[in-house]
mmCIF file with all atom_site columns, C-alpha atoms in Angstrom:
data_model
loop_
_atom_site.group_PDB
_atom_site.id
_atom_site.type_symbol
_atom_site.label_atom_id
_atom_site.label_alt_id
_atom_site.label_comp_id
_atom_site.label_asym_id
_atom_site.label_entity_id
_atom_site.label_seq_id
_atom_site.pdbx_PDB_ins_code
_atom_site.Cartn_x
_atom_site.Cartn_y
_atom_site.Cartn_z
_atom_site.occupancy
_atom_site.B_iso_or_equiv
_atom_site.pdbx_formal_charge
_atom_site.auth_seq_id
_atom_site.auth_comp_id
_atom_site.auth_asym_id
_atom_site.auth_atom_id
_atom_site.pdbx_PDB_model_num
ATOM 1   C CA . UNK A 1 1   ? -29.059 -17.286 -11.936 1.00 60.00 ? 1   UNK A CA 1
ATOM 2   C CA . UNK A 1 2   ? -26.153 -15.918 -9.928  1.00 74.00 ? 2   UNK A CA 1
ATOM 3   C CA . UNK A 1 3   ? -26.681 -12.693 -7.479  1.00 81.00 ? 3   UNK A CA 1
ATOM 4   C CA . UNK A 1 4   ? -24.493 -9.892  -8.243  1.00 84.00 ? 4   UNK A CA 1
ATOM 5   C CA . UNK A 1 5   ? -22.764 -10.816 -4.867  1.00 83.00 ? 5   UNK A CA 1
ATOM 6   C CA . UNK A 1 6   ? -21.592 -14.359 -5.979  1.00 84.00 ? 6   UNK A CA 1
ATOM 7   C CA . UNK A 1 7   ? -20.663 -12.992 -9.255  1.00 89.00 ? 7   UNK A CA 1
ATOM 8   C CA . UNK A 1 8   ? -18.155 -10.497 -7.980  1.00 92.00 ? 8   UNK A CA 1
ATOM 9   C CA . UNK A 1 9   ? -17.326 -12.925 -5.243  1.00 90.00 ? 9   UNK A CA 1
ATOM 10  C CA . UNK A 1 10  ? -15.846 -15.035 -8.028  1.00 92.00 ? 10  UNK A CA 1
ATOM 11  C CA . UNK A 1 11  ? -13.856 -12.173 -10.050 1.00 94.00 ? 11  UNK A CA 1
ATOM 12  C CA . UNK A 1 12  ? -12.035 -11.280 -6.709  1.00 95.00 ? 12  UNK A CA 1
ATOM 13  C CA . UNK A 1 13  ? -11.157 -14.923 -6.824  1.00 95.00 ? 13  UNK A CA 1
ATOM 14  C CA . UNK A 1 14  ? -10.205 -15.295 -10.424 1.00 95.00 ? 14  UNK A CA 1
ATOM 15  C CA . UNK A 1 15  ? -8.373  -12.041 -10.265 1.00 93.00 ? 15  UNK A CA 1
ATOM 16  C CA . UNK A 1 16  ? -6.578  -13.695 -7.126  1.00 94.00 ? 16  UNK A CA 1
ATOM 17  C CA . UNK A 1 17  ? -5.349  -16.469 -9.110  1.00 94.00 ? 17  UNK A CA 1
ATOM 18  C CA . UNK A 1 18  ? -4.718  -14.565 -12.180 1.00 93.00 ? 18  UNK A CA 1
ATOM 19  C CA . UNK A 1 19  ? -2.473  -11.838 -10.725 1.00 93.00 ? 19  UNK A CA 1
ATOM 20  C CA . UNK A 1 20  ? -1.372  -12.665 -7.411  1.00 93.00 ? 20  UNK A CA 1
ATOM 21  C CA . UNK A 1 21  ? 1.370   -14.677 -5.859  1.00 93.00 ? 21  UNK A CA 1
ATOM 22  C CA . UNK A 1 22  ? -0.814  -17.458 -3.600  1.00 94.00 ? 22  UNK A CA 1
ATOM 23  C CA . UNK A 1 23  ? 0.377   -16.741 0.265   1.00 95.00 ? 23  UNK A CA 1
ATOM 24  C CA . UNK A 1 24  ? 1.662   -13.383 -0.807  1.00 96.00 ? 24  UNK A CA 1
ATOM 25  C CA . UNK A 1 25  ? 0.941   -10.010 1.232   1.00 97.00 ? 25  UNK A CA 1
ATOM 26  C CA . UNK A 1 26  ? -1.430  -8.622  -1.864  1.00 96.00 ? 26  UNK A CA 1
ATOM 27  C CA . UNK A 1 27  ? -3.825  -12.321 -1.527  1.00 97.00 ? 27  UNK A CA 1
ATOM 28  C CA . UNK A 1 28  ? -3.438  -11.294 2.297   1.00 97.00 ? 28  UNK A CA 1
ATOM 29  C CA . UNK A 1 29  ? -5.210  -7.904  2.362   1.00 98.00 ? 29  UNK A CA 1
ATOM 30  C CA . UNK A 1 30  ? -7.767  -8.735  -0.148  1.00 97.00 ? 30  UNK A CA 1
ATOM 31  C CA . UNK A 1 31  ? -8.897  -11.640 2.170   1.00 97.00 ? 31  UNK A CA 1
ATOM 32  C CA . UNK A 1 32  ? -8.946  -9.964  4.571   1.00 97.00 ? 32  UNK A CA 1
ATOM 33  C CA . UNK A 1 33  ? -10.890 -7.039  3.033   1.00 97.00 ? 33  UNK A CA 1
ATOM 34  C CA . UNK A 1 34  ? -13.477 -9.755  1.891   1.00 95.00 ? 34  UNK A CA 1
ATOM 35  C CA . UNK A 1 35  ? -13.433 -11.324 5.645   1.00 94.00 ? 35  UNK A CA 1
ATOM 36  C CA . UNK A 1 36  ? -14.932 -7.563  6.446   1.00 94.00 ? 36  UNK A CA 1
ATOM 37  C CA . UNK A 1 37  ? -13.016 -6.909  10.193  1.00 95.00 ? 37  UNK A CA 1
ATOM 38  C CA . UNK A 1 38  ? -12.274 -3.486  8.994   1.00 96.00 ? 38  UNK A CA 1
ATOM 39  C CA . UNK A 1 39  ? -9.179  -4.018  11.818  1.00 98.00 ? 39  UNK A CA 1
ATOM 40  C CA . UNK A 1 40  ? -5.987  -2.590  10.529  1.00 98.00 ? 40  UNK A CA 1
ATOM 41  C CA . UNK A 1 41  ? -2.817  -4.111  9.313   1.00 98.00 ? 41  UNK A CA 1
ATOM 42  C CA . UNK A 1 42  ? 1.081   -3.296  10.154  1.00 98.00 ? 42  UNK A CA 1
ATOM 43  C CA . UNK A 1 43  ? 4.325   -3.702  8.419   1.00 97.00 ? 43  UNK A CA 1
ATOM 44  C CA . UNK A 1 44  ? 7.243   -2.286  8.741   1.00 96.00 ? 44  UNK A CA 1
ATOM 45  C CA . UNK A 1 45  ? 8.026   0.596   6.726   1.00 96.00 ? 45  UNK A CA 1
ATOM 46  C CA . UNK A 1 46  ? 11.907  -0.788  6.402   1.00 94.00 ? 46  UNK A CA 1
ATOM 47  C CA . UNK A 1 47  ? 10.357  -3.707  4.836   1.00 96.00 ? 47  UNK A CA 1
ATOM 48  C CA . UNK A 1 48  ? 8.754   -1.782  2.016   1.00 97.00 ? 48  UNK A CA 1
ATOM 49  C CA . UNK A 1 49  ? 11.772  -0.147  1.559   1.00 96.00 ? 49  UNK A CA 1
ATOM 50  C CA . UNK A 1 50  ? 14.072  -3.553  1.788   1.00 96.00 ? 50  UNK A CA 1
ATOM 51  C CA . UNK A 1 51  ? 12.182  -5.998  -0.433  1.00 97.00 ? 51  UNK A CA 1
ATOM 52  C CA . UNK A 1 52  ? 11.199  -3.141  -3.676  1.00 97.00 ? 52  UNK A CA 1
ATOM 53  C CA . UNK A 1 53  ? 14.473  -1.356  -5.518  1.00 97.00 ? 53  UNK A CA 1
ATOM 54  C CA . UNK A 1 54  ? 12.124  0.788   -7.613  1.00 97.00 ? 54  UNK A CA 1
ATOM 55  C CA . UNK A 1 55  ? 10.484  2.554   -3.712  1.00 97.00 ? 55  UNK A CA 1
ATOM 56  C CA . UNK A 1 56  ? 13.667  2.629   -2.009  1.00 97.00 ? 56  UNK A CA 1
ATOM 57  C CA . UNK A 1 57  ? 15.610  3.749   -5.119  1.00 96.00 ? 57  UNK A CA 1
ATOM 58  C CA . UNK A 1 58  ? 12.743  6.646   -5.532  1.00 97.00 ? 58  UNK A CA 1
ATOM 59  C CA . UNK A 1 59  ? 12.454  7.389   -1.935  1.00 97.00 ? 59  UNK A CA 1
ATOM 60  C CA . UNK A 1 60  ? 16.563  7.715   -1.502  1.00 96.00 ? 60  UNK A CA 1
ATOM 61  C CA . UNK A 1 61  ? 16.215  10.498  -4.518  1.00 95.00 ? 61  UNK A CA 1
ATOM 62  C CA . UNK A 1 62  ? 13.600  12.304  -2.984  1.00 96.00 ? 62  UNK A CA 1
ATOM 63  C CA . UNK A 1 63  ? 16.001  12.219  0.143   1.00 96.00 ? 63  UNK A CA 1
ATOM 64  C CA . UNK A 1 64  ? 19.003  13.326  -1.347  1.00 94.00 ? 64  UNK A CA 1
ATOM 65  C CA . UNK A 1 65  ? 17.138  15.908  -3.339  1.00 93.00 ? 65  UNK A CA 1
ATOM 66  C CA . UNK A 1 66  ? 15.212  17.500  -0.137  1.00 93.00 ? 66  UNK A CA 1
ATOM 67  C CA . UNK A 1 67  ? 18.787  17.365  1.395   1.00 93.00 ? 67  UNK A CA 1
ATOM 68  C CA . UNK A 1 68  ? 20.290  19.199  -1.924  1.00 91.00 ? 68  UNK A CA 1
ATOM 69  C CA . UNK A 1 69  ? 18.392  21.954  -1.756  1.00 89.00 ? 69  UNK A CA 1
ATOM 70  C CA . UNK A 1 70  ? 19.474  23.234  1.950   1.00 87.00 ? 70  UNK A CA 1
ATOM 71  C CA . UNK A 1 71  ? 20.984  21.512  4.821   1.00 88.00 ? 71  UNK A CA 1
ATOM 72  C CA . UNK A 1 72  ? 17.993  19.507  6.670   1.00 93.00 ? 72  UNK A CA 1
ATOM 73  C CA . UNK A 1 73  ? 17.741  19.943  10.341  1.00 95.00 ? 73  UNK A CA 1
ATOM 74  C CA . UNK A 1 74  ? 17.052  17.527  13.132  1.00 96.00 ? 74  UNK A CA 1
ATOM 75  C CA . UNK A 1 75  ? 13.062  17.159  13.475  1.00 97.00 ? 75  UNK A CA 1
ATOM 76  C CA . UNK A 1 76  ? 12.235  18.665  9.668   1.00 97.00 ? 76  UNK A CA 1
ATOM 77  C CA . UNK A 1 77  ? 9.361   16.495  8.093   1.00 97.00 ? 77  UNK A CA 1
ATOM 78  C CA . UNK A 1 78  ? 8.608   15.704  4.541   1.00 97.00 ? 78  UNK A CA 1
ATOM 79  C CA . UNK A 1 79  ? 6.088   13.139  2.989   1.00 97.00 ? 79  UNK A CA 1
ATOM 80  C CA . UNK A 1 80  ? 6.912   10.897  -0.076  1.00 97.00 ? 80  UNK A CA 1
ATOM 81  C CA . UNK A 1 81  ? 4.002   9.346   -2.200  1.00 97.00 ? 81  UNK A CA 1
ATOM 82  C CA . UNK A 1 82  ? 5.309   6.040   -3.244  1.00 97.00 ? 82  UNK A CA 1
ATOM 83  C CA . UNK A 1 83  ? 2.616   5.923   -6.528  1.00 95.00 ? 83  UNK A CA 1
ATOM 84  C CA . UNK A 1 84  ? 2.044   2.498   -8.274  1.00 92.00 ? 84  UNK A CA 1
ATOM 85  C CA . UNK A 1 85  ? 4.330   3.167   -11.135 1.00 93.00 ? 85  UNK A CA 1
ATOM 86  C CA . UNK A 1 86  ? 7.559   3.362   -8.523  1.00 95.00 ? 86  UNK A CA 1
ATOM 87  C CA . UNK A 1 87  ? 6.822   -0.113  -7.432  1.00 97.00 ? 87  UNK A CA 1
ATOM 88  C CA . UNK A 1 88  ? 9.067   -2.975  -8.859  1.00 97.00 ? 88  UNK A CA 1
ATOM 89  C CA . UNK A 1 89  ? 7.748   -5.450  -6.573  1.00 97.00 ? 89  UNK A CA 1
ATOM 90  C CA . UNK A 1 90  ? 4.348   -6.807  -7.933  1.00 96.00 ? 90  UNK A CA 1
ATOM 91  C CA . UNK A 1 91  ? 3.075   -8.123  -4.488  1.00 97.00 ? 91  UNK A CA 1
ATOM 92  C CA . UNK A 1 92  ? 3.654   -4.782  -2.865  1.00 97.00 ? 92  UNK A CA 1
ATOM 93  C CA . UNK A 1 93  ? 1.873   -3.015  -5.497  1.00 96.00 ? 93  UNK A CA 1
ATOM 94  C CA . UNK A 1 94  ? -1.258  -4.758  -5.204  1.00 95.00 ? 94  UNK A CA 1
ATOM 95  C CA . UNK A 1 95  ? -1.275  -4.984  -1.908  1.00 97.00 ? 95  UNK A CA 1
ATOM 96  C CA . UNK A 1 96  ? -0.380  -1.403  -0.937  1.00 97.00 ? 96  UNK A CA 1
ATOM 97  C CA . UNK A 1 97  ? -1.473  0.582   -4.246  1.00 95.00 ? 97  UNK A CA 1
ATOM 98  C CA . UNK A 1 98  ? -0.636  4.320   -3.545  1.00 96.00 ? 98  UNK A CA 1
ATOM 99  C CA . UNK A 1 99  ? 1.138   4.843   -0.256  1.00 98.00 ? 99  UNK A CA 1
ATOM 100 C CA . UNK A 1 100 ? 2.295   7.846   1.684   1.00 98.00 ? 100 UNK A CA 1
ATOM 101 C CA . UNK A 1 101 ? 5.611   7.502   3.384   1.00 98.00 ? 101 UNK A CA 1
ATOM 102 C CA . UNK A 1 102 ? 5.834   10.003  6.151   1.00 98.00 ? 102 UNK A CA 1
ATOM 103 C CA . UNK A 1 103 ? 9.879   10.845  7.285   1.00 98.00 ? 103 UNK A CA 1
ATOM 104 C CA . UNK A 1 104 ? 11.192  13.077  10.227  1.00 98.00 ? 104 UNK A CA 1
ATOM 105 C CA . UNK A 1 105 ? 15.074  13.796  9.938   1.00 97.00 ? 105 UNK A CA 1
ATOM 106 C CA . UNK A 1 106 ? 16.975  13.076  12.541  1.00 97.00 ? 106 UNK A CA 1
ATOM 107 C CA . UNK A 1 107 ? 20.482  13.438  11.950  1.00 95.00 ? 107 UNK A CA 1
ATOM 108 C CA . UNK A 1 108 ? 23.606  12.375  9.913   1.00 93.00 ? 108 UNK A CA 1
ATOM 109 C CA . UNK A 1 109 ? 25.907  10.465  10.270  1.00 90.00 ? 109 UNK A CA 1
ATOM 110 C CA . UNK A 1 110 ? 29.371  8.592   8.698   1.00 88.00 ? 110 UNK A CA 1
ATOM 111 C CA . UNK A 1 111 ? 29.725  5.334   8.071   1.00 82.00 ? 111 UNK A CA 1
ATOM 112 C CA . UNK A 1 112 ? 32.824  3.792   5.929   1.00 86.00 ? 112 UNK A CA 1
ATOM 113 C CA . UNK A 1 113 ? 33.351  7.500   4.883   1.00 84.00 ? 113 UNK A CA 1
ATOM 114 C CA . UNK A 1 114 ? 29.729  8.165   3.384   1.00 86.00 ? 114 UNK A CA 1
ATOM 115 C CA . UNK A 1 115 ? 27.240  10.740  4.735   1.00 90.00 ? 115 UNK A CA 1
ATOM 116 C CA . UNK A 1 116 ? 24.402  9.023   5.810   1.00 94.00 ? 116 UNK A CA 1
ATOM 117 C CA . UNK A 1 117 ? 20.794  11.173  6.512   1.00 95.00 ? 117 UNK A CA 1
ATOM 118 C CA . UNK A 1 118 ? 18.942  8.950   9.341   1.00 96.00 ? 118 UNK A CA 1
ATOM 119 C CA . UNK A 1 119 ? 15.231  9.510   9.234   1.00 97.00 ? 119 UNK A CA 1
ATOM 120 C CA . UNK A 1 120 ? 12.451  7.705   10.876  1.00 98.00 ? 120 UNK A CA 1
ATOM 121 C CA . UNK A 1 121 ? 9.620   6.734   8.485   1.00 98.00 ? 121 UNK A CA 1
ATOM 122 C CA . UNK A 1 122 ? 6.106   5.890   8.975   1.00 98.00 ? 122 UNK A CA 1
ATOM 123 C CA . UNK A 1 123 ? 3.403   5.845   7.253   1.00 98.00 ? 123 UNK A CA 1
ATOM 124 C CA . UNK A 1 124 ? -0.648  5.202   7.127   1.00 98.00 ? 124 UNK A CA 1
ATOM 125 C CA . UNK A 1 125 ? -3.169  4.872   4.108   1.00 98.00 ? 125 UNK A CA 1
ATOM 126 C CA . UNK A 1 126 ? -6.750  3.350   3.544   1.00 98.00 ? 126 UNK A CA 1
ATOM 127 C CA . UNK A 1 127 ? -7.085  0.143   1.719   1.00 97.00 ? 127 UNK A CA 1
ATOM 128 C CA . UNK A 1 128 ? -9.846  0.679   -0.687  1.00 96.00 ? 128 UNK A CA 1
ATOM 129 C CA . UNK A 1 129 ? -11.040 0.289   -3.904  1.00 95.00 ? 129 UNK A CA 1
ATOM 130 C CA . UNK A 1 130 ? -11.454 3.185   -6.684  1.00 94.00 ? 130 UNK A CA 1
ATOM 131 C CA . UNK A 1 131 ? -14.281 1.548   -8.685  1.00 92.00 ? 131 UNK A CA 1
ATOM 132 C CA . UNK A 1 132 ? -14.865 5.586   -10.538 1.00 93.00 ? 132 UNK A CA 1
ATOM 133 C CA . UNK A 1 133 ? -11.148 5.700   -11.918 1.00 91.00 ? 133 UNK A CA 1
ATOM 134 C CA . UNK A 1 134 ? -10.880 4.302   -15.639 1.00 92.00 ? 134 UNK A CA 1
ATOM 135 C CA . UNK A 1 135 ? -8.038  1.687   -15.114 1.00 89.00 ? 135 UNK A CA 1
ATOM 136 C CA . UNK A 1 136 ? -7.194  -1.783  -17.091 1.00 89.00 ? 136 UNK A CA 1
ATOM 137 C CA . UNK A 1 137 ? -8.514  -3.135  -13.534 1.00 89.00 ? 137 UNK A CA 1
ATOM 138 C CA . UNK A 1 138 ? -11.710 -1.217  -13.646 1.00 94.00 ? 138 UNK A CA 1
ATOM 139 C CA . UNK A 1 139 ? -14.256 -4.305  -13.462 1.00 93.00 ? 139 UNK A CA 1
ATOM 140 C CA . UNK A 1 140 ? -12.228 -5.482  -10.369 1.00 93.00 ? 140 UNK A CA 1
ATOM 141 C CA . UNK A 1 141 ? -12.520 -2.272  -8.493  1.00 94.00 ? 141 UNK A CA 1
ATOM 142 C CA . UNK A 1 142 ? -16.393 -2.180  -9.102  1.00 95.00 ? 142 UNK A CA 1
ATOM 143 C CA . UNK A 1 143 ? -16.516 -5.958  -8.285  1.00 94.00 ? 143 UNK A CA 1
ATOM 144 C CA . UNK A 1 144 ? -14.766 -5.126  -5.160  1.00 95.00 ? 144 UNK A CA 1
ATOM 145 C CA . UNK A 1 145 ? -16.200 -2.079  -3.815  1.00 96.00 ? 145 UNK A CA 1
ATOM 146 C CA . UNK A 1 146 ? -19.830 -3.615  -4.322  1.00 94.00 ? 146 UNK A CA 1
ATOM 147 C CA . UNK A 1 147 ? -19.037 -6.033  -2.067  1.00 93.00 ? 147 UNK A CA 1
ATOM 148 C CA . UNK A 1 148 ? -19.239 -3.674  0.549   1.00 94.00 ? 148 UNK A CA 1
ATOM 149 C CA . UNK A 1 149 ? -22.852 -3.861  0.395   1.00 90.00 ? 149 UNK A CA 1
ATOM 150 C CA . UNK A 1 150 ? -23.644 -7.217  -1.190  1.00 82.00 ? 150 UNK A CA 1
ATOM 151 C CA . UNK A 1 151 ? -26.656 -7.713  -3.156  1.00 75.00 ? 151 UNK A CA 1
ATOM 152 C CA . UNK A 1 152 ? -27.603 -11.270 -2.552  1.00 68.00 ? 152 UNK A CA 1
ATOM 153 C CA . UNK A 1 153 ? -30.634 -13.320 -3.437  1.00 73.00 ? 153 UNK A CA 1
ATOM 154 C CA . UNK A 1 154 ? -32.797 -16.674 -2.178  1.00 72.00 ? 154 UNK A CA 1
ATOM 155 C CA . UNK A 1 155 ? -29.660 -19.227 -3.778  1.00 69.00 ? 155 UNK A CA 1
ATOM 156 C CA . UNK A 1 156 ? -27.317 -17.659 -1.330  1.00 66.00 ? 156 UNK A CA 1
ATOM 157 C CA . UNK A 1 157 ? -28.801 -18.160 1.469   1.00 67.00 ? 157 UNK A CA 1
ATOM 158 C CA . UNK A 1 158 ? -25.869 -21.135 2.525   1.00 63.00 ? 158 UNK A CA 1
ATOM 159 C CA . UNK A 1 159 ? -22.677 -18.606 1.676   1.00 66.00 ? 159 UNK A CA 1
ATOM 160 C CA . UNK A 1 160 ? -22.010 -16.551 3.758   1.00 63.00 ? 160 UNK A CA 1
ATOM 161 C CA . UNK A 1 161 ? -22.589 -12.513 2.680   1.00 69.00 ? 161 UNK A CA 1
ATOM 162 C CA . UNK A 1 162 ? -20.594 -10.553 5.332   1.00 82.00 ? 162 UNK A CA 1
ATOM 163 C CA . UNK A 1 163 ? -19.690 -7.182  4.065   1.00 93.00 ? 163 UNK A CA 1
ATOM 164 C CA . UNK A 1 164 ? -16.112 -6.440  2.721   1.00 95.00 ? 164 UNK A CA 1
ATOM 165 C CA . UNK A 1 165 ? -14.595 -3.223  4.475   1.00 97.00 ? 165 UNK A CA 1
ATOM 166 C CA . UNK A 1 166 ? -12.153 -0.807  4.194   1.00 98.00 ? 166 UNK A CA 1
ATOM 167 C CA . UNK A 1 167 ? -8.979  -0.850  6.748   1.00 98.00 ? 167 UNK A CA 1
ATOM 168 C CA . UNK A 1 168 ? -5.958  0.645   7.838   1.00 98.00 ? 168 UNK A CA 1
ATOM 169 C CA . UNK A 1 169 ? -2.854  0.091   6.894   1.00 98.00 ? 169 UNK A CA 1
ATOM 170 C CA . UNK A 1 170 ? -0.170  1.403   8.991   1.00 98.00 ? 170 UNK A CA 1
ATOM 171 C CA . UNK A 1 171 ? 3.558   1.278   8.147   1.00 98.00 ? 171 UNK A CA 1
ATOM 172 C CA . UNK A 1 172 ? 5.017   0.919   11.872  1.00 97.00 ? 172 UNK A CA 1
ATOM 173 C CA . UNK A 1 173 ? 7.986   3.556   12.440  1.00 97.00 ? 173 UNK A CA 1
ATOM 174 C CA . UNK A 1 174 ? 11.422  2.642   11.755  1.00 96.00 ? 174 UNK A CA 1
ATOM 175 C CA . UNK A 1 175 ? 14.742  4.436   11.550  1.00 96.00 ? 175 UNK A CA 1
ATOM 176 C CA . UNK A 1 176 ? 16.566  4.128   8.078   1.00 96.00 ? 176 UNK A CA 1
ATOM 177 C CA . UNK A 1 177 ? 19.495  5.418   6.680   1.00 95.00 ? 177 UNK A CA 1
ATOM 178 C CA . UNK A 1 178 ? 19.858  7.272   3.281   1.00 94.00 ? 178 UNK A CA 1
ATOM 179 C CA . UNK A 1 179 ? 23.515  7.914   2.134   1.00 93.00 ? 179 UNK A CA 1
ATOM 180 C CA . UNK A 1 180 ? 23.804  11.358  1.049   1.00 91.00 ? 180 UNK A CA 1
ATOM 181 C CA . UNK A 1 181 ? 25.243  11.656  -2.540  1.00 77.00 ? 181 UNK A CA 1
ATOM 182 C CA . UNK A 1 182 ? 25.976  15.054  -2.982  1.00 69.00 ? 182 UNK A CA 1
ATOM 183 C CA . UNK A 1 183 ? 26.681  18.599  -1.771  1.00 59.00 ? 183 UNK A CA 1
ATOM 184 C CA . UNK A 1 184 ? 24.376  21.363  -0.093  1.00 49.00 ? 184 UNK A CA 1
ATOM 185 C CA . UNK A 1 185 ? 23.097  23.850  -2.560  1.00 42.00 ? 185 UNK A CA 1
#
């Protein structure tokens, strides 16, 4: 008879397989979820934006619409919730789920004639599991978030039960450019 701990152990790894690309960021942070460090992990917040069309094409709209409404000035602040639906790029989704991108204009600038808004963006969220939401993933989340407290029994003595645990994850600061596509209101 398997312990609840070795049978969620084993959806985590089926769902692995299933959905995500082997060596890819998404495999990365569930390991290391499941290895239980709690230490935080970095990337940079230009790489978000550089490797998924659907975030960086949402996040240049919320941009240019910010900048629409009145002209920004040097030091404003604004936050942009890149939610799961924006992402185009499967191994960012799963690896980042919901994810706050924080900006702080700077300035603008031209470049080959087009108005370009230079922010720097950051960002910082909580990698966890939402085992009470009704998703399609469901089972997974509860599979996952038990393993924070494993329930283990006399035949798993030889595996080893560490704890998963929550982390940071911290998109490091970066300066990127937005080209402006339209007038002040």
């Amino acid at each position: 008879m398997q312990s609840q701990w070795r049978t969620d152990r084993t959806l985590i790894e089926m769902a692995k397989i299933v959905m995500m690309k082997s060596g890819g960021r998404a495999e990365e942070y569930i390991n290391h979820y499941m290895d239980g460090t709690g230490t935080p992990k970095y990337f940079m917040a230009s790489q978000l934006l550089n490797e998924d069309s659907g975030v960086s094409r949402g996040f240049i709209d919320a941009i240019n619409s910010e900048a629409k409404k009145s002209p920004m000035k040097p030091g404003q602040k604004g936050r942009y919730w890149v939610k799961q639906a924006y992402y185009t790029n499967k191994d960012w989704w799963m690896a980042l789920g919901s994810f706050p991108l924080d900006w702080v204009y700077m300035g603008e600038r031209q470049s080959n004639g087009t108005s370009m808004l230079e922010l720097t963006i950051s960002g910082k969220n909580e990698y966890k599991w939402h085992p009470d939401e009704d998703r399609e993933t469901k089972l997974v989340h509860q599979a996952a978030d038990r393993l924070r407290h494993p329930q283990t029994n006399v035949l798993d003595i030889l595996q080893p039960t560490q704890p998963a645990a929550n982390f940071w994850m911290y998109a490091t600061p970066c300066t990127y450019l937005v080209p402006y596509s339209g007038a002040y209101a």
